[in-house]
Amino acid sequence: MTLLDKFKDECGVFGIKPHPEAANMTYLGLYALQHRGQEAAGIVSSKENKLACVKARGLVSDVFTREQLDRMVGDAAIGHVRYSTAGSNSVENAQPILINCQHGQIAVAHNGNLVNAMQKRRELEKIGSIFNTDSDSEVILHLIAKSRKSNLEEAIVEALSQVEGAFSCVFQTADKLIAVRDPHGFRPLMMGTLDEATVFASETCAFDLLDATFVRELEPGEMFVVNNLGMRTSSKPFEARPMRQCIFEHIYFARPDGFMFGEYTQQYREDLGVMLARESGVDADFVVPVPDSGVSAAVGYARESEIPFAFGLIRNHYVGRTFIEPKQSIRHFGVKIKLNPVRHLFEGKRVILVDDSLVRGTTSRKIVKMVRHAGAKEVHMRISAPPTTHPCYYGIDTPTRRELIASSHSTDEIRRYIGADTLEYISIDGMLQSLRNSDPEHYCKACFTGDYVIPFPAEGGIEV
Ligand code: SF4
């Protein structure tokens, strides 16, 4: 669960071949990737060389039954957890998407967002394609189905060469598992091994749960094929593009216990807190994280500033997505049901609140009020990301530009809106200098800079 005022997670993908319990392993892999999408989940596996799909809205633990998994007996499977970044949240849009075409049965699980999906879809509809979903991922399958290439891998390359944007995909056919990462490398795609099997997953935490061994990340523009004989081939069939890995994966989306784009996520988040303390230190009695998103940065901030760390806001871990609101109004009810201040800690104290992002400002405003109401004398808000001024077109569900408070308000105006004594964000330079191993040039930072490596076509259907 996240608080209300956050960028939304995107999707998670998983694939494995050959393994005698492929569907079970995929179920567990999706379980570990649940944070990347909670709206729907699905698995495609094979039985007697025929692919079959089980998918539904809901969490991984709710979607699949023991009986369904027992019926998925093939040695290969792919899976997907979805947050709807493009297309509505209907079960048709859940993935994997499975089709039958001239190349046989093909299923895809896709993480990312195609910026020219609408344009491609219109072109395909004009020549007779009929779409079953409004997901951008289905465009990829239609382009494959239409390809005249006799070889499936070539058809996939031809299809993916026509789309622009972010795609980390796993494809399954009757006899192959194929993983592909787009040439910019926006979204992660990890490769590992489990006994004889090759395993792909959006994040390394999926390997940890299975006791699989992490081997490496797929490179941007790489295609990796595992065939029925267990043979593995890697190629780079796409035109090279500038690498643009999503820096927000490090800041917020990825699970902290993982390794991605050459960095340990938890370590990077703590380093952001260290940098934030150097850039915008302030005298205070406590450093308090906004749970859970601000915890790692607050640890780093407290260490660097030598101000004591305290869990001053306690999260209720059992809040569902909806609850019955009281008829009588309760002040700050929406936030209070998720967070509660540790009163004695705040009384008469100067507090530094640390969070990893401030999107609309609405939740920060409620938290600051709550902390003041608990008796805090001063409230200083520190954000371990730079101001988010622009929406994302590459697979993260962001508010429209005018809903992003930093797109139209100065830091001081936002400070006044949220009611803090001071408000500071980490600088873009500070965010990049905190990377220990990777090249800052290899990252997308467009939601902080507006510098989009792929422009978004006007008819794309996303409001800016
Ligand atoms: Fe990530 Fe922001 Fe780039 Fe989107 S715009 S890919 S959220 S860095």
mmCIF file with all atom_site columns, N, CA, C and O in Angstrom, residues 61 87 126 138 206 233 263 311 398 409 412 444 454 459:
data_model
loop_
_atom_site.group_PDB
_atom_site.id
_atom_site.type_symbol
_atom_site.label_atom_id
_atom_site.label_alt_id
_atom_site.label_comp_id
_atom_site.label_asym_id
_atom_site.label_entity_id
_atom_site.label_seq_id
_atom_site.pdbx_PDB_ins_code
_atom_site.Cartn_x
_atom_site.Cartn_y
_atom_site.Cartn_z
_atom_site.occupancy
_atom_site.B_iso_or_equiv
_atom_site.pdbx_formal_charge
_atom_site.auth_seq_id
_atom_site.auth_comp_id
_atom_site.auth_asym_id
_atom_site.auth_atom_id
_atom_site.pdbx_PDB_model_num
ATOM 1  N N  . SER A 1 61  ? -2.200 -13.449 -4.728  1.00 0.00 ? 61  SER A N  1
ATOM 2  C CA . SER A 1 61  ? -2.694 -14.484 -3.812  1.00 0.00 ? 61  SER A CA 1
ATOM 3  C C  . SER A 1 61  ? -4.181 -14.749 -3.999  1.00 0.00 ? 61  SER A C  1
ATOM 4  O O  . SER A 1 61  ? -4.682 -15.812 -3.621  1.00 0.00 ? 61  SER A O  1
ATOM 5  N N  . GLY A 1 87  ? -4.576 2.101   -20.894 1.00 0.00 ? 87  GLY A N  1
ATOM 6  C CA . GLY A 1 87  ? -5.738 1.222   -20.976 1.00 0.00 ? 87  GLY A CA 1
ATOM 7  C C  . GLY A 1 87  ? -6.438 1.190   -19.628 1.00 0.00 ? 87  GLY A C  1
ATOM 8  O O  . GLY A 1 87  ? -5.861 1.484   -18.596 1.00 0.00 ? 87  GLY A O  1
ATOM 9  N N  . LYS A 1 126 ? -7.102 0.346   -39.567 1.00 0.00 ? 126 LYS A N  1
ATOM 10 C CA . LYS A 1 126 ? -7.440 0.710   -40.952 1.00 0.00 ? 126 LYS A CA 1
ATOM 11 C C  . LYS A 1 126 ? -7.261 -0.462  -41.887 1.00 0.00 ? 126 LYS A C  1
ATOM 12 O O  . LYS A 1 126 ? -7.926 -0.562  -42.916 1.00 0.00 ? 126 LYS A O  1
ATOM 13 N N  . GLU A 1 138 ? -1.126 -4.841  -26.673 1.00 0.00 ? 138 GLU A N  1
ATOM 14 C CA . GLU A 1 138 ? -1.736 -5.660  -27.726 1.00 0.00 ? 138 GLU A CA 1
ATOM 15 C C  . GLU A 1 138 ? -1.246 -5.229  -29.107 1.00 0.00 ? 138 GLU A C  1
ATOM 16 O O  . GLU A 1 138 ? -1.210 -6.041  -30.041 1.00 0.00 ? 138 GLU A O  1
ATOM 17 N N  . ALA A 1 206 ? 12.546 -11.252 -7.000  1.00 0.00 ? 206 ALA A N  1
ATOM 18 C CA . ALA A 1 206 ? 11.843 -12.466 -7.454  1.00 0.00 ? 206 ALA A CA 1
ATOM 19 C C  . ALA A 1 206 ? 12.799 -13.661 -7.438  1.00 0.00 ? 206 ALA A C  1
ATOM 20 O O  . ALA A 1 206 ? 12.395 -14.784 -7.129  1.00 0.00 ? 206 ALA A O  1
ATOM 21 N N  . THR A 1 233 ? 20.338 -17.957 -26.742 1.00 0.00 ? 233 THR A N  1
ATOM 22 C CA . THR A 1 233 ? 21.046 -17.060 -27.666 1.00 0.00 ? 233 THR A CA 1
ATOM 23 C C  . THR A 1 233 ? 20.703 -15.614 -27.348 1.00 0.00 ? 233 THR A C  1
ATOM 24 O O  . THR A 1 233 ? 19.556 -15.291 -27.039 1.00 0.00 ? 233 THR A O  1
ATOM 25 N N  . GLU A 1 263 ? 23.100 -0.500  -9.231  1.00 0.00 ? 263 GLU A N  1
ATOM 26 C CA . GLU A 1 263 ? 23.082 0.083   -7.882  1.00 0.00 ? 263 GLU A CA 1
ATOM 27 C C  . GLU A 1 263 ? 22.276 -0.805  -6.927  1.00 0.00 ? 263 GLU A C  1
ATOM 28 O O  . GLU A 1 263 ? 21.309 -1.449  -7.342  1.00 0.00 ? 263 GLU A O  1
ATOM 29 N N  . PHE A 1 311 ? 10.960 6.687   14.674  1.00 0.00 ? 311 PHE A N  1
ATOM 30 C CA . PHE A 1 311 ? 9.732  6.328   13.961  1.00 0.00 ? 311 PHE A CA 1
ATOM 31 C C  . PHE A 1 311 ? 8.585  7.084   14.623  1.00 0.00 ? 311 PHE A C  1
ATOM 32 O O  . PHE A 1 311 ? 7.951  6.582   15.538  1.00 0.00 ? 311 PHE A O  1
ATOM 33 N N  . THR A 1 398 ? 1.564  8.860   -13.824 1.00 0.00 ? 398 THR A N  1
ATOM 34 C CA . THR A 1 398 ? 1.750  10.116  -13.109 1.00 0.00 ? 398 THR A CA 1
ATOM 35 C C  . THR A 1 398 ? 0.512  10.973  -13.304 1.00 0.00 ? 398 THR A C  1
ATOM 36 O O  . THR A 1 398 ? -0.207 10.823  -14.292 1.00 0.00 ? 398 THR A O  1
ATOM 37 N N  . HIS A 1 409 ? 4.250  25.798  -9.136  1.00 0.00 ? 409 HIS A N  1
ATOM 38 C CA . HIS A 1 409 ? 4.449  26.531  -7.882  1.00 0.00 ? 409 HIS A CA 1
ATOM 39 C C  . HIS A 1 409 ? 5.923  26.496  -7.480  1.00 0.00 ? 409 HIS A C  1
ATOM 40 O O  . HIS A 1 409 ? 6.594  25.473  -7.660  1.00 0.00 ? 409 HIS A O  1
ATOM 41 N N  . ASP A 1 412 ? 8.785  27.763  -2.294  1.00 0.00 ? 412 ASP A N  1
ATOM 42 C CA . ASP A 1 412 ? 8.232  28.487  -1.144  1.00 0.00 ? 412 ASP A CA 1
ATOM 43 C C  . ASP A 1 412 ? 6.701  28.463  -1.152  1.00 0.00 ? 412 ASP A C  1
ATOM 44 O O  . ASP A 1 412 ? 6.070  28.370  -0.095  1.00 0.00 ? 412 ASP A O  1
ATOM 45 N N  . CYS A 1 444 ? 17.086 8.327   -17.475 1.00 0.00 ? 444 CYS A N  1
ATOM 46 C CA . CYS A 1 444 ? 15.997 9.247   -17.787 1.00 0.00 ? 444 CYS A CA 1
ATOM 47 C C  . CYS A 1 444 ? 15.695 10.033  -16.513 1.00 0.00 ? 444 CYS A C  1
ATOM 48 O O  . CYS A 1 444 ? 15.568 9.452   -15.442 1.00 0.00 ? 444 CYS A O  1
ATOM 49 N N  . ILE A 1 454 ? 12.204 10.618  -26.026 1.00 0.00 ? 454 ILE A N  1
ATOM 50 C CA . ILE A 1 454 ? 11.243 10.359  -27.116 1.00 0.00 ? 454 ILE A CA 1
ATOM 51 C C  . ILE A 1 454 ? 10.077 11.300  -26.892 1.00 0.00 ? 454 ILE A C  1
ATOM 52 O O  . ILE A 1 454 ? 9.412  11.230  -25.854 1.00 0.00 ? 454 ILE A O  1
ATOM 53 N N  . GLU A 1 459 ? -1.491 12.769  -30.363 1.00 0.00 ? 459 GLU A N  1
ATOM 54 C CA . GLU A 1 459 ? -2.698 11.944  -30.344 1.00 0.00 ? 459 GLU A CA 1
ATOM 55 C C  . GLU A 1 459 ? -2.518 10.712  -29.449 1.00 0.00 ? 459 GLU A C  1
ATOM 56 O O  . GLU A 1 459 ? -3.240 9.731   -29.562 1.00 0.00 ? 459 GLU A O  1
#
